Amino acid sequence: MSQALAPQMDLTFSPSPKVGVDNDFIETIKSFDRIGQQTEIFHSDGLDYYVNDYWTASQRQSNRLHEISYRACFKAELPEFFIKRLTQAGDVIYDPFMGRGTTPLQASLMGRRAYGNDINPLSKMLIAPRLAPPTLPEIAKRLDSIDWSSQYEVDETLLAFYHPQTLQRIYALKAHFAGRKLDKIDNWIRMIALNRLTGHSSGFFSVYTLPPNQAVSAKRQAKINMQRQQIPPEREVKSIILKKSKTLLSQVQPFEYGDVKLGTAPADDTSFVPDSAVDLVVTSPPFLDVVQYAQDNWLRCWFADIDADAVPISMCKNVEDWTDFTHNVLQELTRIVKRGGYIAYEVGEVRGGKILLEHYVAQAAHKLPLEVLGVIVNQQKFTKTANCWGVKNNNKGTNSNRIVVMRRM
């Protein structure tokens, strides 16, 4: 780490070794070799970089409980990589921007204690049911108990997405949840419904629309229907929920559900997490690209009775604001991460590689009790290491992860 970025700190502290934990993480990364592909190491602007295909080869091999669509989510193999090497059974793993809940779910599947947070209330609705899933017979019985025959006065603009009978069933499901305290079975059914509202196949409630993890406007959907010459087909809501449930539950094995903590607070003010409670943070914060939360999530929020305009999602339009935001988050993480614990802060590719957010993370960590160990770049095999400053995914798009790894001093 460059002298310009090095915080003033006490360097005499050394954590006690833990059984099963890699106490020389960077040396392991340096020697990482996947089928003859050795790690490339270089130093740039005060940061050490370690580039390899660390987990791409094992993608799509994670537990099927992860298969919930969410915008800009990382693969389960990313947190698995760090959890496996930096923690042991019973340790606390935390994600302050948990999204669909990939990190806390993977932590639970690996016998760790799952902590998570996201200011988006939809996030908790998507992860909590998968940390304590019901059985398929319980789900089927609850679906059978719902009154699907009642007729409702509907918002006719939604007919751009749904067949009239399908829309009546969605209203029936929404009415079932209204005004009742949801148990784990209802929470599961609601989670599946939120995930199946719109999509690109017969496995969703809607006519063909993309993408599956956000909703276009009803006006835009009407144009898509005209362009594709399509009419919303009738969908069996109950059958779709059961089918998706069966898929998600197909690999469920007993795992530790205890001591789960999930919040919906700002990432820099998470009082529900105790001091020095966390062994490892694996997270991916909002990037510079502005996400229109209310616009993207209007249909999910409608179904879940959430005021989308009232959700205070952070939107930083320049690197100065983003750096200040990151500093505040890291300051909160230094409160809750144990001395000797780790933070893996994924910053991805931004604006074609023209802005390297890892440098701003290092700036944000300045004067905090954090040691920046380096930047791990997981790069897929079909790209060249020389392109890690602006990977184009052959033509465009992102095909690498960039993770700033820090250690709590």
GROMACS .gro file of N, CA, C and O in nm, residues 152-251:
model
  400
  152TYR      N    1  -6.197  -0.917  -0.824
  152TYR     CA    2  -6.149  -0.789  -0.772
  152TYR      C    3  -6.157  -0.682  -0.879
  152TYR      O    4  -6.149  -0.710  -0.999
  153GLU      N    5  -6.172  -0.558  -0.833
  153GLU     CA    6  -6.161  -0.445  -0.924
  153GLU      C    7  -6.012  -0.419  -0.946
  153GLU      O    8  -5.940  -0.387  -0.851
  154VAL      N    9  -5.968  -0.433  -1.069
  154VAL     CA   10  -5.825  -0.432  -1.095
  154VAL      C   11  -5.780  -0.304  -1.164
  154VAL      O   12  -5.862  -0.231  -1.222
  155ASP      N   13  -5.651  -0.278  -1.157
  155ASP     CA   14  -5.589  -0.170  -1.232
  155ASP      C   15  -5.572  -0.220  -1.376
  155ASP      O   16  -5.489  -0.306  -1.403
  156GLU      N   17  -5.650  -0.167  -1.468
  156GLU     CA   18  -5.653  -0.220  -1.604
  156GLU      C   19  -5.523  -0.197  -1.681
  156GLU      O   20  -5.498  -0.264  -1.781
  157THR      N   21  -5.437  -0.104  -1.634
  157THR     CA   22  -5.308  -0.086  -1.703
  157THR      C   23  -5.222  -0.211  -1.688
  157THR      O   24  -5.135  -0.237  -1.772
  158LEU      N   25  -5.248  -0.291  -1.583
  158LEU     CA   26  -5.170  -0.413  -1.561
  158LEU      C   27  -5.204  -0.522  -1.662
  158LEU      O   28  -5.131  -0.622  -1.672
  159LEU      N   29  -5.310  -0.502  -1.738
  159LEU     CA   30  -5.346  -0.601  -1.840
  159LEU      C   31  -5.246  -0.601  -1.956
  159LEU      O   32  -5.249  -0.690  -2.040
  160ALA      N   33  -5.156  -0.503  -1.958
  160ALA     CA   34  -5.046  -0.508  -2.055
  160ALA      C   35  -4.952  -0.624  -2.023
  160ALA      O   36  -4.885  -0.677  -2.112
  161PHE      N   37  -4.948  -0.665  -1.897
  161PHE     CA   38  -4.862  -0.775  -1.853
  161PHE      C   39  -4.936  -0.908  -1.839
  161PHE      O   40  -4.879  -1.014  -1.864
  162TYR      N   41  -5.063  -0.901  -1.797
  162TYR     CA   42  -5.130  -1.022  -1.751
  162TYR      C   43  -5.264  -1.046  -1.822
  162TYR      O   44  -5.338  -0.953  -1.854
  163HIS      N   45  -5.293  -1.175  -1.841
  163HIS     CA   46  -5.426  -1.217  -1.882
  163HIS      C   47  -5.524  -1.179  -1.771
  163HIS      O   48  -5.488  -1.181  -1.652
  164PRO      N   49  -5.648  -1.142  -1.804
  164PRO     CA   50  -5.744  -1.100  -1.700
  164PRO      C   51  -5.758  -1.201  -1.586
  164PRO      O   52  -5.764  -1.161  -1.469
  165GLN      N   53  -5.762  -1.330  -1.617
  165GLN     CA   54  -5.776  -1.430  -1.511
  165GLN      C   55  -5.650  -1.440  -1.426
  165GLN      O   56  -5.656  -1.458  -1.304
  166THR      N   57  -5.534  -1.427  -1.490
  166THR     CA   58  -5.409  -1.428  -1.416
  166THR      C   59  -5.404  -1.310  -1.320
  166THR      O   60  -5.363  -1.323  -1.203
  167LEU      N   61  -5.446  -1.193  -1.368
  167LEU     CA   62  -5.444  -1.074  -1.284
  167LEU      C   63  -5.537  -1.090  -1.164
  167LEU      O   64  -5.504  -1.047  -1.053
  168GLN      N   65  -5.653  -1.153  -1.184
  168GLN     CA   66  -5.742  -1.180  -1.072
  168GLN      C   67  -5.674  -1.269  -0.967
  168GLN      O   68  -5.688  -1.247  -0.845
  169ARG      N   69  -5.596  -1.367  -1.013
  169ARG     CA   70  -5.525  -1.456  -0.919
  169ARG      C   71  -5.415  -1.382  -0.844
  169ARG      O   72  -5.390  -1.408  -0.727
  170ILE      N   73  -5.349  -1.288  -0.912
  170ILE     CA   74  -5.246  -1.208  -0.845
  170ILE      C   75  -5.311  -1.120  -0.738
  170ILE      O   76  -5.259  -1.107  -0.626
  171TYR      N   77  -5.428  -1.063  -0.770
  171TYR     CA   78  -5.501  -0.984  -0.671
  171TYR      C   79  -5.546  -1.071  -0.553
  171TYR      O   80  -5.543  -1.028  -0.438
  172ALA      N   81  -5.586  -1.195  -0.582
  172ALA     CA   82  -5.627  -1.286  -0.474
  172ALA      C   83  -5.510  -1.315  -0.381
  172ALA      O   84  -5.527  -1.321  -0.258
  173LEU      N   85  -5.393  -1.333  -0.439
  173LEU     CA   86  -5.273  -1.359  -0.359
  173LEU      C   87  -5.236  -1.237  -0.276
  173LEU      O   88  -5.204  -1.248  -0.156
  174LYS      N   89  -5.246  -1.122  -0.337
  174LYS     CA   90  -5.216  -0.997  -0.266
  174LYS      C   91  -5.315  -0.977  -0.150
  174LYS      O   92  -5.276  -0.935  -0.040
  175ALA      N   93  -5.441  -1.009  -0.175
  175ALA     CA   94  -5.543  -0.996  -0.070
  175ALA      C   95  -5.517  -1.093   0.044
  175ALA      O   96  -5.545  -1.063   0.161
  176HIS      N   97  -5.466  -1.211   0.012
  176HIS     CA   98  -5.435  -1.311   0.115
  176HIS      C   99  -5.333  -1.257   0.214
  176HIS      O  100  -5.343  -1.282   0.335
  177PHE      N  101  -5.235  -1.180   0.166
  177PHE     CA  102  -5.130  -1.129   0.253
  177PHE      C  103  -5.173  -1.005   0.331
  177PHE      O  104  -5.118  -0.975   0.436
  178ALA      N  105  -5.271  -0.933   0.278
  178ALA     CA  106  -5.309  -0.804   0.336
  178ALA      C  107  -5.363  -0.820   0.478
  178ALA      O  108  -5.452  -0.902   0.504
  179GLY      N  109  -5.309  -0.740   0.570
  179GLY     CA  110  -5.364  -0.733   0.705
  179GLY      C  111  -5.340  -0.854   0.792
  179GLY      O  112  -5.401  -0.864   0.899
  180ARG      N  113  -5.252  -0.945   0.751
  180ARG     CA  114  -5.225  -1.061   0.837
  180ARG      C  115  -5.077  -1.066   0.872
  180ARG      O  116  -4.992  -1.016   0.799
  181LYS      N  117  -5.046  -1.126   0.985
  181LYS     CA  118  -4.908  -1.148   1.025
  181LYS      C  119  -4.858  -1.272   0.951
  181LYS      O  120  -4.909  -1.382   0.970
  182LEU      N  121  -4.760  -1.253   0.867
  182LEU     CA  122  -4.715  -1.363   0.780
  182LEU      C  123  -4.623  -1.458   0.856
  182LEU      O  124  -4.531  -1.415   0.926
  183ASP      N  125  -4.649  -1.586   0.842
  183ASP     CA  126  -4.556  -1.686   0.897
  183ASP      C  127  -4.455  -1.723   0.789
  183ASP      O  128  -4.453  -1.664   0.680
  184LYS      N  129  -4.370  -1.822   0.815
  184LYS     CA  130  -4.263  -1.853   0.720
  184LYS      C  131  -4.317  -1.909   0.588
  184LYS      O  132  -4.253  -1.896   0.484
  185ILE      N  133  -4.437  -1.969   0.591
  185ILE     CA  134  -4.495  -2.023   0.467
  185ILE      C  135  -4.545  -1.909   0.379
  185ILE      O  136  -4.519  -1.904   0.259
  186ASP      N  137  -4.619  -1.814   0.439
  186ASP     CA  138  -4.665  -1.698   0.364
  186ASP      C  139  -4.548  -1.616   0.311
  186ASP      O  140  -4.551  -1.567   0.198
  187ASN      N  141  -4.445  -1.599   0.395
  187ASN     CA  142  -4.327  -1.523   0.351
  187ASN      C  143  -4.261  -1.589   0.230
  187ASN      O  144  -4.214  -1.521   0.139
  188TRP      N  145  -4.257  -1.721   0.231
  188TRP     CA  146  -4.199  -1.793   0.117
  188TRP      C  147  -4.281  -1.771  -0.010
  188TRP      O  148  -4.228  -1.741  -0.116
  189ILE      N  149  -4.414  -1.786   0.002
  189ILE     CA  150  -4.501  -1.770  -0.114
  189ILE      C  151  -4.491  -1.628  -0.169
  189ILE      O  152  -4.486  -1.608  -0.291
  190ARG      N  153  -4.488  -1.529  -0.079
  190ARG     CA  154  -4.472  -1.391  -0.125
  190ARG      C  155  -4.339  -1.371  -0.197
  190ARG      O  156  -4.332  -1.303  -0.299
  191MET      N  157  -4.232  -1.430  -0.146
  191MET     CA  158  -4.102  -1.420  -0.210
  191MET      C  159  -4.106  -1.475  -0.352
  191MET      O  160  -4.056  -1.413  -0.447
  192ILE      N  161  -4.167  -1.592  -0.369
  192ILE     CA  162  -4.176  -1.652  -0.502
  192ILE      C  163  -4.260  -1.564  -0.594
  192ILE      O  164  -4.223  -1.540  -0.710
  193ALA      N  165  -4.369  -1.512  -0.543
  193ALA     CA  166  -4.455  -1.427  -0.625
  193ALA      C  167  -4.381  -1.301  -0.670
  193ALA      O  168  -4.391  -1.260  -0.787
  194LEU      N  169  -4.307  -1.239  -0.579
  194LEU     CA  170  -4.229  -1.121  -0.615
  194LEU      C  171  -4.130  -1.151  -0.726
  194LEU      O  172  -4.102  -1.067  -0.811
  195ASN      N  173  -4.078  -1.272  -0.725
  195ASN     CA  174  -3.978  -1.313  -0.823
  195ASN      C  175  -4.039  -1.358  -0.955
  195ASN      O  176  -3.968  -1.370  -1.056
  196ARG      N  177  -4.168  -1.385  -0.955
  196ARG     CA  178  -4.234  -1.437  -1.076
  196ARG      C  179  -4.329  -1.336  -1.141
  196ARG      O  180  -4.398  -1.371  -1.238
  197LEU      N  181  -4.332  -1.216  -1.094
  197LEU     CA  182  -4.429  -1.118  -1.146
  197LEU      C  183  -4.410  -1.092  -1.295
  197LEU      O  184  -4.506  -1.085  -1.371
  198THR      N  185  -4.286  -1.071  -1.337
  198THR     CA  186  -4.259  -1.047  -1.479
  198THR      C  187  -4.135  -1.123  -1.522
  198THR      O  188  -4.043  -1.142  -1.443
  199GLY      N  189  -4.134  -1.166  -1.647
  199GLY     CA  190  -4.019  -1.240  -1.698
  199GLY      C  191  -4.033  -1.274  -1.844
  199GLY      O  192  -4.118  -1.220  -1.915
  200HIS      N  193  -3.952  -1.368  -1.887
  200HIS     CA  194  -3.937  -1.394  -2.030
  200HIS      C  195  -3.980  -1.535  -2.070
  200HIS      O  196  -3.947  -1.579  -2.180
  201SER      N  197  -4.049  -1.607  -1.980
  201SER     CA  198  -4.088  -1.744  -2.013
  201SER      C  199  -4.221  -1.778  -1.947
  201SER      O  200  -4.276  -1.698  -1.870
  202SER      N  201  -4.268  -1.898  -1.972
  202SER     CA  202  -4.394  -1.942  -1.912
  202SER      C  203  -4.380  -1.968  -1.763
  202SER      O  204  -4.480  -1.996  -1.696
  203GLY      N  205  -4.260  -1.959  -1.710
  203GLY     CA  206  -4.239  -1.974  -1.567
  203GLY      C  207  -4.269  -1.847  -1.488
  203GLY      O  208  -4.251  -1.845  -1.366
  204PHE      N  209  -4.312  -1.743  -1.558
  204PHE     CA  210  -4.349  -1.618  -1.492
  204PHE      C  211  -4.499  -1.593  -1.512
  204PHE      O  212  -4.561  -1.651  -1.600
  205PHE      N  213  -4.555  -1.506  -1.431
  205PHE     CA  214  -4.698  -1.476  -1.441
  205PHE      C  215  -4.732  -1.395  -1.566
  205PHE      O  216  -4.845  -1.400  -1.614
  206SER      N  217  -4.635  -1.322  -1.619
  206SER     CA  218  -4.662  -1.224  -1.723
  206SER      C  219  -4.643  -1.281  -1.863
  206SER      O  220  -4.590  -1.391  -1.883
  207VAL      N  221  -4.684  -1.201  -1.961
  207VAL     CA  222  -4.645  -1.223  -2.100
  207VAL      C  223  -4.496  -1.197  -2.109
  207VAL      O  224  -4.435  -1.146  -2.015
  208TYR      N  225  -4.433  -1.228  -2.224
  208TYR     CA  226  -4.290  -1.206  -2.241
  208TYR      C  227  -4.253  -1.061  -2.216
  208TYR      O  228  -4.308  -0.969  -2.276
  209THR      N  229  -4.157  -1.042  -2.123
  209THR     CA  230  -4.101  -0.910  -2.098
  209THR      C  231  -3.963  -0.929  -2.039
  209THR      O  232  -3.933  -1.033  -1.980
  210LEU      N  233  -3.877  -0.833  -2.058
  210LEU     CA  234  -3.742  -0.837  -2.004
  210LEU      C  235  -3.708  -0.701  -1.942
  210LEU      O  236  -3.758  -0.598  -1.986
  211PRO      N  237  -3.617  -0.700  -1.843
  211PRO     CA  238  -3.555  -0.815  -1.777
  211PRO      C  239  -3.646  -0.870  -1.668
  211PRO      O  240  -3.741  -0.803  -1.627
  212PRO      N  241  -3.615  -0.990  -1.614
  212PRO     CA  242  -3.702  -1.049  -1.513
  212PRO      C  243  -3.689  -0.984  -1.376
  212PRO      O  244  -3.776  -1.001  -1.293
  213ASN      N  245  -3.581  -0.912  -1.350
  213ASN     CA  246  -3.559  -0.859  -1.216
  213ASN      C  247  -3.597  -0.712  -1.201
  213ASN      O  248  -3.565  -0.649  -1.103
  214GLN      N  249  -3.666  -0.657  -1.299
  214GLN     CA  250  -3.723  -0.524  -1.287
  214GLN      C  251  -3.839  -0.515  -1.387
  214GLN      O  252  -3.847  -0.595  -1.479
  215ALA      N  253  -3.926  -0.419  -1.369
  215ALA     CA  254  -4.044  -0.410  -1.454
  215ALA      C  255  -4.038  -0.284  -1.540
  215ALA      O  256  -4.014  -0.175  -1.488
  216VAL      N  257  -4.062  -0.300  -1.668
  216VAL     CA  258  -4.080  -0.183  -1.754
  216VAL      C  259  -4.214  -0.121  -1.721
  216VAL      O  260  -4.296  -0.179  -1.649
  217SER      N  261  -4.240  -0.003  -1.772
  217SER     CA  262  -4.369   0.060  -1.748
  217SER      C  263  -4.477  -0.014  -1.826
  217SER      O  264  -4.449  -0.086  -1.923
  218ALA      N  265  -4.602   0.004  -1.784
  218ALA     CA  266  -4.714  -0.059  -1.855
  218ALA      C  267  -4.720  -0.007  -1.999
  218ALA      O  268  -4.752  -0.083  -2.092
  219LYS      N  269  -4.690   0.122  -2.018
  219LYS     CA  270  -4.691   0.179  -2.152
  219LYS      C  271  -4.584   0.114  -2.240
  219LYS      O  272  -4.610   0.081  -2.357
  220ARG      N  273  -4.465   0.093  -2.183
  220ARG     CA  274  -4.359   0.028  -2.258
  220ARG      C  275  -4.394  -0.117  -2.288
  220ARG      O  276  -4.367  -0.168  -2.397
  221GLN      N  277  -4.457  -0.185  -2.192
  221GLN     CA  278  -4.495  -0.324  -2.214
  221GLN      C  279  -4.599  -0.334  -2.326
  221GLN      O  280  -4.595  -0.429  -2.406
  222ALA      N  281  -4.689  -0.240  -2.335
  222ALA     CA  282  -4.788  -0.241  -2.443
  222ALA      C  283  -4.719  -0.231  -2.579
  222ALA      O  284  -4.760  -0.296  -2.676
  223LYS      N  285  -4.611  -0.151  -2.587
  223LYS     CA  286  -4.535  -0.140  -2.711
  223LYS      C  287  -4.463  -0.270  -2.743
  223LYS      O  288  -4.457  -0.312  -2.859
  224ILE      N  289  -4.409  -0.335  -2.640
  224ILE     CA  290  -4.344  -0.465  -2.660
  224ILE      C  291  -4.444  -0.566  -2.714
  224ILE      O  292  -4.414  -0.644  -2.805
  225ASN      N  293  -4.565  -0.564  -2.659
  225ASN     CA  294  -4.669  -0.656  -2.706
  225ASN      C  295  -4.701  -0.634  -2.853
  225ASN      O  296  -4.718  -0.729  -2.931
  226MET      N  297  -4.708  -0.508  -2.893
  226MET     CA  298  -4.736  -0.476  -3.033
  226MET      C  299  -4.621  -0.520  -3.124
  226MET      O  300  -4.643  -0.580  -3.230
  227GLN      N  301  -4.499  -0.494  -3.081
  227GLN     CA  302  -4.382  -0.530  -3.160
  227GLN      C  303  -4.371  -0.681  -3.178
  227GLN      O  304  -4.333  -0.730  -3.285
  228ARG      N  305  -4.404  -0.754  -3.074
  228ARG     CA  306  -4.393  -0.900  -3.077
  228ARG      C  307  -4.523  -0.968  -3.119
  228ARG      O  308  -4.529  -1.090  -3.128
  229GLN      N  309  -4.626  -0.886  -3.139
  229GLN     CA  310  -4.759  -0.938  -3.174
  229GLN      C  311  -4.803  -1.045  -3.074
  229GLN      O  312  -4.842  -1.157  -3.110
  230GLN      N  313  -4.798  -1.009  -2.947
  230GLN     CA  314  -4.830  -1.104  -2.841
  230GLN      C  315  -4.944  -1.053  -2.754
  230GLN      O  316  -4.965  -0.932  -2.740
  231ILE      N  317  -5.016  -1.147  -2.698
  231ILE     CA  318  -5.125  -1.119  -2.605
  231ILE      C  319  -5.095  -1.196  -2.477
  231ILE      O  320  -5.058  -1.314  -2.483
  232PRO      N  321  -5.107  -1.134  -2.360
  232PRO     CA  322  -5.078  -1.204  -2.235
  232PRO      C  323  -5.158  -1.334  -2.223
  232PRO      O  324  -5.281  -1.332  -2.228
  233PRO      N  325  -5.088  -1.447  -2.210
  233PRO     CA  326  -5.160  -1.575  -2.195
  233PRO      C  327  -5.203  -1.598  -2.051
  233PRO      O  328  -5.148  -1.539  -1.958
  234GLU      N  329  -5.301  -1.683  -2.033
  234GLU     CA  330  -5.344  -1.717  -1.898
  234GLU      C  331  -5.237  -1.802  -1.831
  234GLU      O  332  -5.184  -1.897  -1.891
  235ARG      N  333  -5.202  -1.769  -1.707
  235ARG     CA  334  -5.102  -1.843  -1.630
  235ARG      C  335  -5.166  -1.896  -1.502
  235ARG      O  336  -5.246  -1.828  -1.439
  236GLU      N  337  -5.126  -2.016  -1.465
  236GLU     CA  338  -5.172  -2.075  -1.339
  236GLU      C  339  -5.076  -2.032  -1.228
  236GLU      O  340  -4.969  -2.090  -1.211
  237VAL      N  341  -5.114  -1.929  -1.154
  237VAL     CA  342  -5.027  -1.870  -1.053
  237VAL      C  343  -4.984  -1.973  -0.949
  237VAL      O  344  -4.866  -1.983  -0.914
  238LYS      N  345  -5.080  -2.051  -0.901
  238LYS     CA  346  -5.048  -2.150  -0.798
  238LYS      C  347  -4.947  -2.252  -0.849
  238LYS      O  348  -4.851  -2.288  -0.778
  239SER      N  349  -4.965  -2.299  -0.971
  239SER     CA  350  -4.873  -2.399  -1.028
  239SER      C  351  -4.733  -2.343  -1.047
  239SER      O  352  -4.633  -2.413  -1.024
  240ILE      N  353  -4.724  -2.218  -1.089
  240ILE     CA  354  -4.593  -2.154  -1.109
  240ILE      C  355  -4.520  -2.142  -0.976
  240ILE      O  356  -4.399  -2.167  -0.966
  241ILE      N  357  -4.593  -2.104  -0.871
  241ILE     CA  358  -4.531  -2.090  -0.738
  241ILE      C  359  -4.481  -2.226  -0.690
  241ILE      O  360  -4.369  -2.237  -0.636
  242LEU      N  361  -4.561  -2.330  -0.709
  242LEU     CA  362  -4.519  -2.464  -0.666
  242LEU      C  363  -4.398  -2.514  -0.744
  242LEU      O  364  -4.305  -2.572  -0.687
  243LYS      N  365  -4.397  -2.488  -0.874
  243LYS     CA  366  -4.287  -2.535  -0.958
  243LYS      C  367  -4.156  -2.466  -0.919
  243LYS      O  368  -4.051  -2.531  -0.906
  244LYS      N  369  -4.161  -2.334  -0.900
  244LYS     CA  370  -4.040  -2.262  -0.860
  244LYS      C  371  -3.996  -2.304  -0.721
  244LYS      O  372  -3.875  -2.317  -0.694
  245SER      N  373  -4.090  -2.327  -0.631
  245SER     CA  374  -4.057  -2.372  -0.496
  245SER      C  375  -3.986  -2.507  -0.500
  245SER      O  376  -3.887  -2.529  -0.429
  246LYS      N  377  -4.036  -2.596  -0.582
  246LYS     CA  378  -3.974  -2.728  -0.594
  246LYS      C  379  -3.829  -2.717  -0.642
  246LYS      O  380  -3.741  -2.786  -0.592
  247THR      N  381  -3.805  -2.626  -0.737
  247THR     CA  382  -3.669  -2.605  -0.787
  247THR      C  383  -3.578  -2.552  -0.677
  247THR      O  384  -3.467  -2.604  -0.655
  248LEU      N  385  -3.623  -2.448  -0.607
  248LEU     CA  386  -3.540  -2.388  -0.503
  248LEU      C  387  -3.510  -2.484  -0.390
  248LEU      O  388  -3.400  -2.483  -0.332
  249LEU      N  389  -3.607  -2.568  -0.357
  249LEU     CA  390  -3.592  -2.659  -0.243
  249LEU      C  391  -3.525  -2.791  -0.279
  249LEU      O  392  -3.500  -2.873  -0.192
  250SER      N  393  -3.491  -2.809  -0.405
  250SER     CA  394  -3.442  -2.939  -0.451
  250SER      C  395  -3.308  -2.978  -0.392
  250SER      O  396  -3.274  -3.097  -0.389
  251GLN      N  397  -3.230  -2.879  -0.345
  251GLN     CA  398  -3.099  -2.911  -0.287
  251GLN      C  399  -3.089  -2.869  -0.141
  251GLN      O  400  -2.979  -2.859  -0.086
   0.00000   0.00000   0.00000
